[in-house]
Amino acid sequence: MSAGPRLTATGAAYADLATHVRCHGPLPATDAAHIIDIVERSGLTGRGGAAFPTGRKLRTVAGNARRSGAVLIANGCEGEPASAKDRSMLMKAPHLILDGITLGARAVGADHAYLCVHEGQDEVLRTLQRAQTERRAAGLPDVEMTVTEVPNRYVASEESSLVHLLNGGPALPLSTPPRPFERGVRGRPTLVDNVETLAQLALTVRHGADWFRSAGTSDAPGTALVTLGGAVAAPGVYEVELGLTGADLLAVAGGPSEPLQAVLAGGYFGAWLRADRFAASAITPRGLQAAGAAMGAGIFLALPATSCGLAETARIAQYLAEQSANQCGPCLNGLPALAEALTALAHRGGRKPSGTITALSPYVTGRGACRHPDGAVRLINSALTEFAADVRTHAQRGPCQGLRRAPILPVPTPERASARTGGRIPAEV
Amino acid sequence: MPRRQRDRTLRVDPIKCEGHALCIEAFPEMITRDPWNYPVLNPLPIPDHLLRHAEHAVKVCPVLALRIVTGDRDRDRERK
Ligand SMILES: Cc1cc2nc3c(=O)[nH]c(=O)nc-3n(C[C@H](O)[C@H](O)[C@H](O)COP(=O)(O)O)c2cc1C
Ligand code: SF4
Ligand code: SF4
């Protein structure tokens, strides 16, 4: 493992076009076939949560779009409440993202791109305008692009929700198939990529597949942006080489700020890992999956030994239940039932709630139109296994001391989570 | 699980489905009830001798949420 920072190499709070080109070189003139070839060989995988091979997605969309032309969506919504990496890239290095959008559009034959961000982010919009003005003045051969504001709801940034919104509907998931890469915006094959993925693509097309693979591991090449939060000395966004251990990852943020009991790996789409298991895990999509968690969008939240992991998870579970798009029976009924049971276990104790969770979970996973319920069920069940000792204590003796501590994990307030898209605003989070 | 190209399986559109449970009554051999009255589908291929029942279940769904799909349309399901 060698390389220094890549995406964050300029070190600037805002890299203007001149700084960007001086650091990374000009926008490459590479053609579609070469872009796809380089990205495929690089082994780059999506940084939006699912870790799907980016090159394969490019090739599929390009193939599907041969006659109709394609559309590109850059997903910069960052729906995960604890994540800050996409906003950080949009503010500091918008030219890398805009390069990636132009190269991605060229690869799949898209003549229009949408950059989607959550509504109310005025600073991001201003920064993007400034960057686009610089690019126009320099005469860069950019694809035509619209910046689209997306309602502030968890499922609004799922890829089919974005397609739905851009086709004039509400930002709610659609039934699949067809999936966006088959038929998306205006009926055309649509490439949806996370903004960090596109920034990684912009560098990889410049420097080549071998360069990309010179960082990270053969199984998980390259660097990734991570958001480190909770009980670490210096919470924030960092760029790391994939393949480091959990212990080394926490050290990047100055290490734990107090003794830890667990880390939530992969954000609210991920799972808890006890501190010792996390410390020994490889920080790669496969390594975390093997441990029962996920890389997700690179979010890692450290939980102090004196917190109540069940109460923390119950708050998130309530939030995720409120964020259901209320379209699918098992999701709209199942998530509140699971969240209620976990809340009962955390705050009142007893033996019944954990049995309820175990019994209901199989009726929720895999039964929605999108993967929102699957992530919520995984998170809730990881709390039962990783905090098994606490589950027993709560069952026998009721709530624990940990409830006295202020919550660690961020959950958006009702104001922020409110929505244009038929969202009922929860009275209390 | 390898599927033959001509295998027929049940598929429900979870957004359209309103939990009327009519399909469950029509085809209990392969459709059971979840705790909220929504259908849980047996993922295995529909045996030939039950195909008539499956087609009947599709017909009774008032919102056209239930379908019989042929072949392996599921290859991209592992993605979100
Ligand atoms: C409920 C839900 C919310 C999602 N929110 C985001 C998001 O905010 N940003 C994002 O990049 N991907 C999000 N995704 C994943 C997208 O659907 C899609 O897989 C991703 O944007 C593809 O980009 P990638 O291949 O570069 O990772 C979400 C998925 C689900 C199920
Ligand atoms: S699974 Fe849940 S969040 Fe996803 S579309 Fe259905 S109701 Fe909405
Ligand atoms: S009959 Fe149709 S709407 Fe009713 S439960 Fe079955 S699939 Fe759902």
PDB file of N, CA, C and O in Angstrom, chain A residues 194-261:
ATOM      1  N   ASN A 194     -22.957   7.164  -7.976  1.00  0.00           N
ATOM      2  CA  ASN A 194     -22.665   8.065  -6.862  1.00  0.00           C
ATOM      3  C   ASN A 194     -21.605   9.092  -7.311  1.00  0.00           C
ATOM      4  O   ASN A 194     -20.748   8.791  -8.145  1.00  0.00           O
ATOM      5  N   VAL A 195     -21.650  10.293  -6.746  1.00  0.00           N
ATOM      6  CA  VAL A 195     -20.707  11.341  -7.172  1.00  0.00           C
ATOM      7  C   VAL A 195     -19.251  10.971  -6.866  1.00  0.00           C
ATOM      8  O   VAL A 195     -18.356  11.298  -7.642  1.00  0.00           O
ATOM      9  N   GLU A 196     -19.016  10.267  -5.751  1.00  0.00           N
ATOM     10  CA  GLU A 196     -17.623   9.853  -5.492  1.00  0.00           C
ATOM     11  C   GLU A 196     -17.166   8.842  -6.537  1.00  0.00           C
ATOM     12  O   GLU A 196     -16.022   8.885  -7.004  1.00  0.00           O
ATOM     13  N   THR A 197     -18.049   7.927  -6.923  1.00  0.00           N
ATOM     14  CA  THR A 197     -17.701   6.951  -7.954  1.00  0.00           C
ATOM     15  C   THR A 197     -17.267   7.675  -9.224  1.00  0.00           C
ATOM     16  O   THR A 197     -16.264   7.303  -9.859  1.00  0.00           O
ATOM     17  N   LEU A 198     -18.003   8.726  -9.594  1.00  0.00           N
ATOM     18  CA  LEU A 198     -17.678   9.469 -10.813  1.00  0.00           C
ATOM     19  C   LEU A 198     -16.352  10.211 -10.664  1.00  0.00           C
ATOM     20  O   LEU A 198     -15.575  10.304 -11.625  1.00  0.00           O
ATOM     21  N   ALA A 199     -16.063  10.715  -9.481  1.00  0.00           N
ATOM     22  CA  ALA A 199     -14.776  11.371  -9.248  1.00  0.00           C
ATOM     23  C   ALA A 199     -13.640  10.350  -9.351  1.00  0.00           C
ATOM     24  O   ALA A 199     -12.589  10.624  -9.946  1.00  0.00           O
ATOM     25  N   GLN A 200     -13.850   9.159  -8.791  1.00  0.00           N
ATOM     26  CA  GLN A 200     -12.850   8.091  -8.911  1.00  0.00           C
ATOM     27  C   GLN A 200     -12.638   7.736 -10.379  1.00  0.00           C
ATOM     28  O   GLN A 200     -11.510   7.510 -10.831  1.00  0.00           O
ATOM     29  N   LEU A 201     -13.742   7.693 -11.127  1.00  0.00           N
ATOM     30  CA  LEU A 201     -13.668   7.381 -12.561  1.00  0.00           C
ATOM     31  C   LEU A 201     -12.844   8.446 -13.293  1.00  0.00           C
ATOM     32  O   LEU A 201     -12.010   8.111 -14.155  1.00  0.00           O
ATOM     33  N   ALA A 202     -13.049   9.710 -12.932  1.00  0.00           N
ATOM     34  CA  ALA A 202     -12.333  10.798 -13.618  1.00  0.00           C
ATOM     35  C   ALA A 202     -10.822  10.652 -13.446  1.00  0.00           C
ATOM     36  O   ALA A 202     -10.053  10.902 -14.384  1.00  0.00           O
ATOM     37  N   LEU A 203     -10.382  10.229 -12.269  1.00  0.00           N
ATOM     38  CA  LEU A 203      -8.940  10.038 -12.050  1.00  0.00           C
ATOM     39  C   LEU A 203      -8.443   8.779 -12.735  1.00  0.00           C
ATOM     40  O   LEU A 203      -7.337   8.751 -13.284  1.00  0.00           O
ATOM     41  N   THR A 204      -9.248   7.726 -12.702  1.00  0.00           N
ATOM     42  CA  THR A 204      -8.831   6.449 -13.275  1.00  0.00           C
ATOM     43  C   THR A 204      -8.672   6.552 -14.788  1.00  0.00           C
ATOM     44  O   THR A 204      -7.725   6.002 -15.362  1.00  0.00           O
ATOM     45  N   VAL A 205      -9.584   7.271 -15.443  1.00  0.00           N
ATOM     46  CA  VAL A 205      -9.467   7.434 -16.896  1.00  0.00           C
ATOM     47  C   VAL A 205      -8.199   8.242 -17.225  1.00  0.00           C
ATOM     48  O   VAL A 205      -7.521   7.985 -18.217  1.00  0.00           O
ATOM     49  N   ARG A 206      -7.837   9.184 -16.361  1.00  0.00           N
ATOM     50  CA  ARG A 206      -6.598   9.941 -16.572  1.00  0.00           C
ATOM     51  C   ARG A 206      -5.355   9.071 -16.419  1.00  0.00           C
ATOM     52  O   ARG A 206      -4.448   9.094 -17.236  1.00  0.00           O
ATOM     53  N   HIS A 207      -5.302   8.308 -15.325  1.00  0.00           N
ATOM     54  CA  HIS A 207      -4.034   7.675 -14.942  1.00  0.00           C
ATOM     55  C   HIS A 207      -3.969   6.181 -15.225  1.00  0.00           C
ATOM     56  O   HIS A 207      -2.904   5.585 -15.093  1.00  0.00           O
ATOM     57  N   GLY A 208      -5.090   5.552 -15.566  1.00  0.00           N
ATOM     58  CA  GLY A 208      -5.065   4.155 -15.975  1.00  0.00           C
ATOM     59  C   GLY A 208      -5.464   3.179 -14.879  1.00  0.00           C
ATOM     60  O   GLY A 208      -5.486   3.502 -13.688  1.00  0.00           O
ATOM     61  N   ALA A 209      -5.785   1.951 -15.337  1.00  0.00           N
ATOM     62  CA  ALA A 209      -6.256   0.906 -14.423  1.00  0.00           C
ATOM     63  C   ALA A 209      -5.160   0.492 -13.440  1.00  0.00           C
ATOM     64  O   ALA A 209      -5.432   0.265 -12.255  1.00  0.00           O
ATOM     65  N   ASP A 210      -3.911   0.395 -13.910  1.00  0.00           N
ATOM     66  CA  ASP A 210      -2.833  -0.050 -13.019  1.00  0.00           C
ATOM     67  C   ASP A 210      -2.605   0.966 -11.907  1.00  0.00           C
ATOM     68  O   ASP A 210      -2.348   0.601 -10.765  1.00  0.00           O
ATOM     69  N   TRP A 211      -2.673   2.234 -12.286  1.00  0.00           N
ATOM     70  CA  TRP A 211      -2.545   3.278 -11.266  1.00  0.00           C
ATOM     71  C   TRP A 211      -3.640   3.101 -10.218  1.00  0.00           C
ATOM     72  O   TRP A 211      -3.364   3.124  -9.026  1.00  0.00           O
ATOM     73  N   PHE A 212      -4.887   2.900 -10.680  1.00  0.00           N
ATOM     74  CA  PHE A 212      -5.980   2.758  -9.714  1.00  0.00           C
ATOM     75  C   PHE A 212      -5.700   1.601  -8.764  1.00  0.00           C
ATOM     76  O   PHE A 212      -5.880   1.707  -7.561  1.00  0.00           O
ATOM     77  N   ARG A 213      -5.214   0.505  -9.333  1.00  0.00           N
ATOM     78  CA  ARG A 213      -4.994  -0.712  -8.537  1.00  0.00           C
ATOM     79  C   ARG A 213      -3.755  -0.639  -7.658  1.00  0.00           C
ATOM     80  O   ARG A 213      -3.519  -1.544  -6.849  1.00  0.00           O
ATOM     81  N   SER A 214      -2.939   0.407  -7.830  1.00  0.00           N
ATOM     82  CA  SER A 214      -1.716   0.506  -7.022  1.00  0.00           C
ATOM     83  C   SER A 214      -2.031   0.913  -5.582  1.00  0.00           C
ATOM     84  O   SER A 214      -1.154   0.901  -4.723  1.00  0.00           O
ATOM     85  N   ALA A 215      -3.246   1.269  -5.300  1.00  0.00           N
ATOM     86  CA  ALA A 215      -3.668   1.482  -3.912  1.00  0.00           C
ATOM     87  C   ALA A 215      -4.709   0.421  -3.567  1.00  0.00           C
ATOM     88  O   ALA A 215      -5.358  -0.142  -4.459  1.00  0.00           O
ATOM     89  N   GLY A 216      -4.857   0.144  -2.288  1.00  0.00           N
ATOM     90  CA  GLY A 216      -5.856  -0.839  -1.860  1.00  0.00           C
ATOM     91  C   GLY A 216      -5.364  -2.260  -2.041  1.00  0.00           C
ATOM     92  O   GLY A 216      -4.162  -2.503  -2.104  1.00  0.00           O
ATOM     93  N   THR A 217      -6.299  -3.208  -2.137  1.00  0.00           N
ATOM     94  CA  THR A 217      -5.945  -4.619  -2.283  1.00  0.00           C
ATOM     95  C   THR A 217      -6.409  -5.116  -3.649  1.00  0.00           C
ATOM     96  O   THR A 217      -7.172  -4.432  -4.332  1.00  0.00           O
ATOM     97  N   SER A 218      -5.975  -6.307  -4.045  1.00  0.00           N
ATOM     98  CA  SER A 218      -6.387  -6.833  -5.354  1.00  0.00           C
ATOM     99  C   SER A 218      -7.899  -7.053  -5.367  1.00  0.00           C
ATOM    100  O   SER A 218      -8.558  -6.903  -6.392  1.00  0.00           O
ATOM    101  N   ASP A 219      -8.446  -7.371  -4.212  1.00  0.00           N
ATOM    102  CA  ASP A 219      -9.863  -7.665  -4.060  1.00  0.00           C
ATOM    103  C   ASP A 219     -10.694  -6.374  -3.967  1.00  0.00           C
ATOM    104  O   ASP A 219     -11.832  -6.313  -4.436  1.00  0.00           O
ATOM    105  N   ALA A 220     -10.118  -5.335  -3.391  1.00  0.00           N
ATOM    106  CA  ALA A 220     -10.806  -4.044  -3.240  1.00  0.00           C
ATOM    107  C   ALA A 220      -9.800  -2.937  -3.536  1.00  0.00           C
ATOM    108  O   ALA A 220      -9.225  -2.344  -2.629  1.00  0.00           O
ATOM    109  N   PRO A 221      -9.575  -2.674  -4.843  1.00  0.00           N
ATOM    110  CA  PRO A 221      -8.541  -1.704  -5.193  1.00  0.00           C
ATOM    111  C   PRO A 221      -8.985  -0.264  -4.966  1.00  0.00           C
ATOM    112  O   PRO A 221     -10.168   0.039  -4.902  1.00  0.00           O
ATOM    113  N   GLY A 222      -7.987   0.605  -4.832  1.00  0.00           N
ATOM    114  CA  GLY A 222      -8.246   2.034  -4.797  1.00  0.00           C
ATOM    115  C   GLY A 222      -8.411   2.597  -3.400  1.00  0.00           C
ATOM    116  O   GLY A 222      -8.203   1.923  -2.391  1.00  0.00           O
ATOM    117  N   THR A 223      -8.811   3.863  -3.396  1.00  0.00           N
ATOM    118  CA  THR A 223      -9.092   4.539  -2.134  1.00  0.00           C
ATOM    119  C   THR A 223     -10.605   4.719  -2.022  1.00  0.00           C
ATOM    120  O   THR A 223     -11.342   4.523  -2.994  1.00  0.00           O
ATOM    121  N   ALA A 224     -11.058   5.103  -0.860  1.00  0.00           N
ATOM    122  CA  ALA A 224     -12.478   5.429  -0.672  1.00  0.00           C
ATOM    123  C   ALA A 224     -12.581   6.558   0.341  1.00  0.00           C
ATOM    124  O   ALA A 224     -11.725   6.693   1.224  1.00  0.00           O
ATOM    125  N   LEU A 225     -13.624   7.341   0.198  1.00  0.00           N
ATOM    126  CA  LEU A 225     -13.914   8.357   1.207  1.00  0.00           C
ATOM    127  C   LEU A 225     -14.735   7.699   2.308  1.00  0.00           C
ATOM    128  O   LEU A 225     -15.666   6.938   2.019  1.00  0.00           O
ATOM    129  N   VAL A 226     -14.362   7.978   3.539  1.00  0.00           N
ATOM    130  CA  VAL A 226     -15.130   7.447   4.665  1.00  0.00           C
ATOM    131  C   VAL A 226     -15.528   8.599   5.577  1.00  0.00           C
ATOM    132  O   VAL A 226     -14.845   9.614   5.645  1.00  0.00           O
ATOM    133  N   THR A 227     -16.669   8.426   6.238  1.00  0.00           N
ATOM    134  CA  THR A 227     -17.080   9.370   7.272  1.00  0.00           C
ATOM    135  C   THR A 227     -16.937   8.654   8.605  1.00  0.00           C
ATOM    136  O   THR A 227     -17.579   7.625   8.825  1.00  0.00           O
ATOM    137  N   LEU A 228     -16.063   9.168   9.466  1.00  0.00           N
ATOM    138  CA  LEU A 228     -15.827   8.545  10.766  1.00  0.00           C
ATOM    139  C   LEU A 228     -16.474   9.411  11.832  1.00  0.00           C
ATOM    140  O   LEU A 228     -16.227  10.627  11.881  1.00  0.00           O
ATOM    141  N   GLY A 229     -17.327   8.798  12.648  1.00  0.00           N
ATOM    142  CA  GLY A 229     -18.059   9.589  13.627  1.00  0.00           C
ATOM    143  C   GLY A 229     -18.267   8.851  14.933  1.00  0.00           C
ATOM    144  O   GLY A 229     -17.768   7.749  15.129  1.00  0.00           O
ATOM    145  N   GLY A 230     -19.030   9.455  15.822  1.00  0.00           N
ATOM    146  CA  GLY A 230     -19.229   8.884  17.148  1.00  0.00           C
ATOM    147  C   GLY A 230     -18.021   9.171  18.023  1.00  0.00           C
ATOM    148  O   GLY A 230     -17.408  10.234  17.907  1.00  0.00           O
ATOM    149  N   ALA A 231     -17.646   8.185  18.861  1.00  0.00           N
ATOM    150  CA  ALA A 231     -16.604   8.409  19.865  1.00  0.00           C
ATOM    151  C   ALA A 231     -15.203   8.211  19.296  1.00  0.00           C
ATOM    152  O   ALA A 231     -14.469   7.293  19.655  1.00  0.00           O
ATOM    153  N   VAL A 232     -14.831   9.075  18.350  1.00  0.00           N
ATOM    154  CA  VAL A 232     -13.442   9.114  17.870  1.00  0.00           C
ATOM    155  C   VAL A 232     -12.917  10.528  18.124  1.00  0.00           C
ATOM    156  O   VAL A 232     -13.699  11.483  18.218  1.00  0.00           O
ATOM    157  N   ALA A 233     -11.579  10.640  18.217  1.00  0.00           N
ATOM    158  CA  ALA A 233     -10.989  11.919  18.621  1.00  0.00           C
ATOM    159  C   ALA A 233     -11.269  13.017  17.594  1.00  0.00           C
ATOM    160  O   ALA A 233     -11.549  14.154  17.962  1.00  0.00           O
ATOM    161  N   ALA A 234     -11.195  12.691  16.311  1.00  0.00           N
ATOM    162  CA  ALA A 234     -11.368  13.718  15.283  1.00  0.00           C
ATOM    163  C   ALA A 234     -12.347  13.249  14.214  1.00  0.00           C
ATOM    164  O   ALA A 234     -11.962  12.805  13.141  1.00  0.00           O
ATOM    165  N   PRO A 235     -13.649  13.350  14.510  1.00  0.00           N
ATOM    166  CA  PRO A 235     -14.659  12.904  13.538  1.00  0.00           C
ATOM    167  C   PRO A 235     -14.536  13.690  12.242  1.00  0.00           C
ATOM    168  O   PRO A 235     -14.152  14.864  12.273  1.00  0.00           O
ATOM    169  N   GLY A 236     -14.849  13.066  11.116  1.00  0.00           N
ATOM    170  CA  GLY A 236     -14.798  13.800   9.857  1.00  0.00           C
ATOM    171  C   GLY A 236     -14.715  12.876   8.664  1.00  0.00           C
ATOM    172  O   GLY A 236     -14.876  11.659   8.793  1.00  0.00           O
ATOM    173  N   VAL A 237     -14.484  13.485   7.497  1.00  0.00           N
ATOM    174  CA  VAL A 237     -14.364  12.740   6.238  1.00  0.00           C
ATOM    175  C   VAL A 237     -12.886  12.533   5.940  1.00  0.00           C
ATOM    176  O   VAL A 237     -12.100  13.475   6.019  1.00  0.00           O
ATOM    177  N   TYR A 238     -12.512  11.302   5.614  1.00  0.00           N
ATOM    178  CA  TYR A 238     -11.125  10.983   5.296  1.00  0.00           C
ATOM    179  C   TYR A 238     -11.080  10.121   4.044  1.00  0.00           C
ATOM    180  O   TYR A 238     -12.017   9.379   3.762  1.00  0.00           O
ATOM    181  N   GLU A 239      -9.960  10.230   3.319  1.00  0.00           N
ATOM    182  CA  GLU A 239      -9.735   9.318   2.197  1.00  0.00           C
ATOM    183  C   GLU A 239      -8.757   8.248   2.655  1.00  0.00           C
ATOM    184  O   GLU A 239      -7.673   8.573   3.149  1.00  0.00           O
ATOM    185  N   VAL A 240      -9.152   6.983   2.529  1.00  0.00           N
ATOM    186  CA  VAL A 240      -8.279   5.887   2.982  1.00  0.00           C
ATOM    187  C   VAL A 240      -8.091   4.874   1.861  1.00  0.00           C
ATOM    188  O   VAL A 240      -8.909   4.771   0.944  1.00  0.00           O
ATOM    189  N   GLU A 241      -6.986   4.125   1.938  1.00  0.00           N
ATOM    190  CA  GLU A 241      -6.799   3.000   1.029  1.00  0.00           C
ATOM    191  C   GLU A 241      -7.628   1.849   1.538  1.00  0.00           C
ATOM    192  O   GLU A 241      -7.572   1.506   2.725  1.00  0.00           O
ATOM    193  N   LEU A 242      -8.379   1.207   0.653  1.00  0.00           N
ATOM    194  CA  LEU A 242      -9.187   0.065   1.068  1.00  0.00           C
ATOM    195  C   LEU A 242      -8.262  -1.063   1.528  1.00  0.00           C
ATOM    196  O   LEU A 242      -7.126  -1.174   1.068  1.00  0.00           O
ATOM    197  N   GLY A 243      -8.750  -1.879   2.460  1.00  0.00           N
ATOM    198  CA  GLY A 243      -7.988  -3.031   2.906  1.00  0.00           C
ATOM    199  C   GLY A 243      -7.306  -2.830   4.253  1.00  0.00           C
ATOM    200  O   GLY A 243      -6.731  -3.760   4.798  1.00  0.00           O
ATOM    201  N   LEU A 244      -7.354  -1.631   4.805  1.00  0.00           N
ATOM    202  CA  LEU A 244      -6.783  -1.455   6.146  1.00  0.00           C
ATOM    203  C   LEU A 244      -7.687  -2.141   7.173  1.00  0.00           C
ATOM    204  O   LEU A 244      -8.822  -2.502   6.859  1.00  0.00           O
ATOM    205  N   THR A 245      -7.187  -2.320   8.376  1.00  0.00           N
ATOM    206  CA  THR A 245      -8.020  -2.968   9.402  1.00  0.00           C
ATOM    207  C   THR A 245      -8.918  -1.933  10.063  1.00  0.00           C
ATOM    208  O   THR A 245      -8.672  -0.726   9.978  1.00  0.00           O
ATOM    209  N   GLY A 246      -9.927  -2.407  10.738  1.00  0.00           N
ATOM    210  CA  GLY A 246     -10.813  -1.518  11.473  1.00  0.00           C
ATOM    211  C   GLY A 246     -10.057  -0.683  12.492  1.00  0.00           C
ATOM    212  O   GLY A 246     -10.329   0.508  12.662  1.00  0.00           O
ATOM    213  N   ALA A 247      -9.079  -1.309  13.159  1.00  0.00           N
ATOM    214  CA  ALA A 247      -8.292  -0.577  14.164  1.00  0.00           C
ATOM    215  C   ALA A 247      -7.546   0.572  13.498  1.00  0.00           C
ATOM    216  O   ALA A 247      -7.531   1.704  14.009  1.00  0.00           O
ATOM    217  N   ASP A 248      -6.928   0.293  12.345  1.00  0.00           N
ATOM    218  CA  ASP A 248      -6.191   1.350  11.640  1.00  0.00           C
ATOM    219  C   ASP A 248      -7.138   2.438  11.138  1.00  0.00           C
ATOM    220  O   ASP A 248      -6.771   3.611  11.071  1.00  0.00           O
ATOM    221  N   LEU A 249      -8.341   2.035  10.765  1.00  0.00           N
ATOM    222  CA  LEU A 249      -9.311   3.032  10.289  1.00  0.00           C
ATOM    223  C   LEU A 249      -9.661   4.024  11.405  1.00  0.00           C
ATOM    224  O   LEU A 249      -9.682   5.239  11.187  1.00  0.00           O
ATOM    225  N   LEU A 250      -9.913   3.511  12.597  1.00  0.00           N
ATOM    226  CA  LEU A 250     -10.246   4.405  13.709  1.00  0.00           C
ATOM    227  C   LEU A 250      -9.048   5.314  14.030  1.00  0.00           C
ATOM    228  O   LEU A 250      -9.226   6.485  14.381  1.00  0.00           O
ATOM    229  N   ALA A 251      -7.842   4.786  13.852  1.00  0.00           N
ATOM    230  CA  ALA A 251      -6.643   5.588  14.124  1.00  0.00           C
ATOM    231  C   ALA A 251      -6.561   6.785  13.178  1.00  0.00           C
ATOM    232  O   ALA A 251      -6.020   7.835  13.548  1.00  0.00           O
ATOM    233  N   VAL A 252      -7.102   6.646  11.970  1.00  0.00           N
ATOM    234  CA  VAL A 252      -7.112   7.754  11.020  1.00  0.00           C
ATOM    235  C   VAL A 252      -7.834   8.967  11.612  1.00  0.00           C
ATOM    236  O   VAL A 252      -7.464  10.115  11.360  1.00  0.00           O
ATOM    237  N   ALA A 253      -8.847   8.711  12.425  1.00  0.00           N
ATOM    238  CA  ALA A 253      -9.578   9.812  13.073  1.00  0.00           C
ATOM    239  C   ALA A 253      -9.071  10.037  14.493  1.00  0.00           C
ATOM    240  O   ALA A 253      -9.815  10.469  15.376  1.00  0.00           O
ATOM    241  N   GLY A 254      -7.806   9.705  14.732  1.00  0.00           N
ATOM    242  CA  GLY A 254      -7.217   9.958  16.042  1.00  0.00           C
ATOM    243  C   GLY A 254      -7.515   8.882  17.065  1.00  0.00           C
ATOM    244  O   GLY A 254      -7.188   9.034  18.238  1.00  0.00           O
ATOM    245  N   GLY A 255      -8.169   7.806  16.647  1.00  0.00           N
ATOM    246  CA  GLY A 255      -8.471   6.706  17.562  1.00  0.00           C
ATOM    247  C   GLY A 255      -9.705   6.994  18.403  1.00  0.00           C
ATOM    248  O   GLY A 255     -10.253   8.097  18.373  1.00  0.00           O
ATOM    249  N   PRO A 256     -10.138   5.981  19.178  1.00  0.00           N
ATOM    250  CA  PRO A 256     -11.312   6.150  20.031  1.00  0.00           C
ATOM    251  C   PRO A 256     -11.072   7.249  21.064  1.00  0.00           C
ATOM    252  O   PRO A 256      -9.967   7.392  21.567  1.00  0.00           O
ATOM    253  N   SER A 257     -12.110   8.017  21.351  1.00  0.00           N
ATOM    254  CA  SER A 257     -11.984   9.067  22.353  1.00  0.00           C
ATOM    255  C   SER A 257     -12.317   8.549  23.746  1.00  0.00           C
ATOM    256  O   SER A 257     -12.143   9.247  24.726  1.00  0.00           O
ATOM    257  N   GLU A 258     -12.831   7.323  23.818  1.00  0.00           N
ATOM    258  CA  GLU A 258     -13.090   6.646  25.097  1.00  0.00           C
ATOM    259  C   GLU A 258     -13.265   5.165  24.768  1.00  0.00           C
ATOM    260  O   GLU A 258     -13.340   4.803  23.597  1.00  0.00           O
ATOM    261  N   PRO A 259     -13.291   4.298  25.778  1.00  0.00           N
ATOM    262  CA  PRO A 259     -13.436   2.865  25.472  1.00  0.00           C
ATOM    263  C   PRO A 259     -14.707   2.601  24.639  1.00  0.00           C
ATOM    264  O   PRO A 259     -15.757   3.191  24.901  1.00  0.00           O
ATOM    265  N   LEU A 260     -14.576   1.729  23.645  1.00  0.00           N
ATOM    266  CA  LEU A 260     -15.700   1.457  22.739  1.00  0.00           C
ATOM    267  C   LEU A 260     -16.300   0.093  23.025  1.00  0.00           C
ATOM    268  O   LEU A 260     -15.612  -0.813  23.458  1.00  0.00           O
ATOM    269  N   GLN A 261     -17.609  -0.040  22.711  1.00  0.00           N
ATOM    270  CA  GLN A 261     -18.179  -1.388  22.735  1.00  0.00           C
ATOM    271  C   GLN A 261     -18.458  -1.911  21.341  1.00  0.00           C
ATOM    272  O   GLN A 261     -18.414  -3.110  21.107  1.00  0.00           O
TER     273      GLN A 261
END
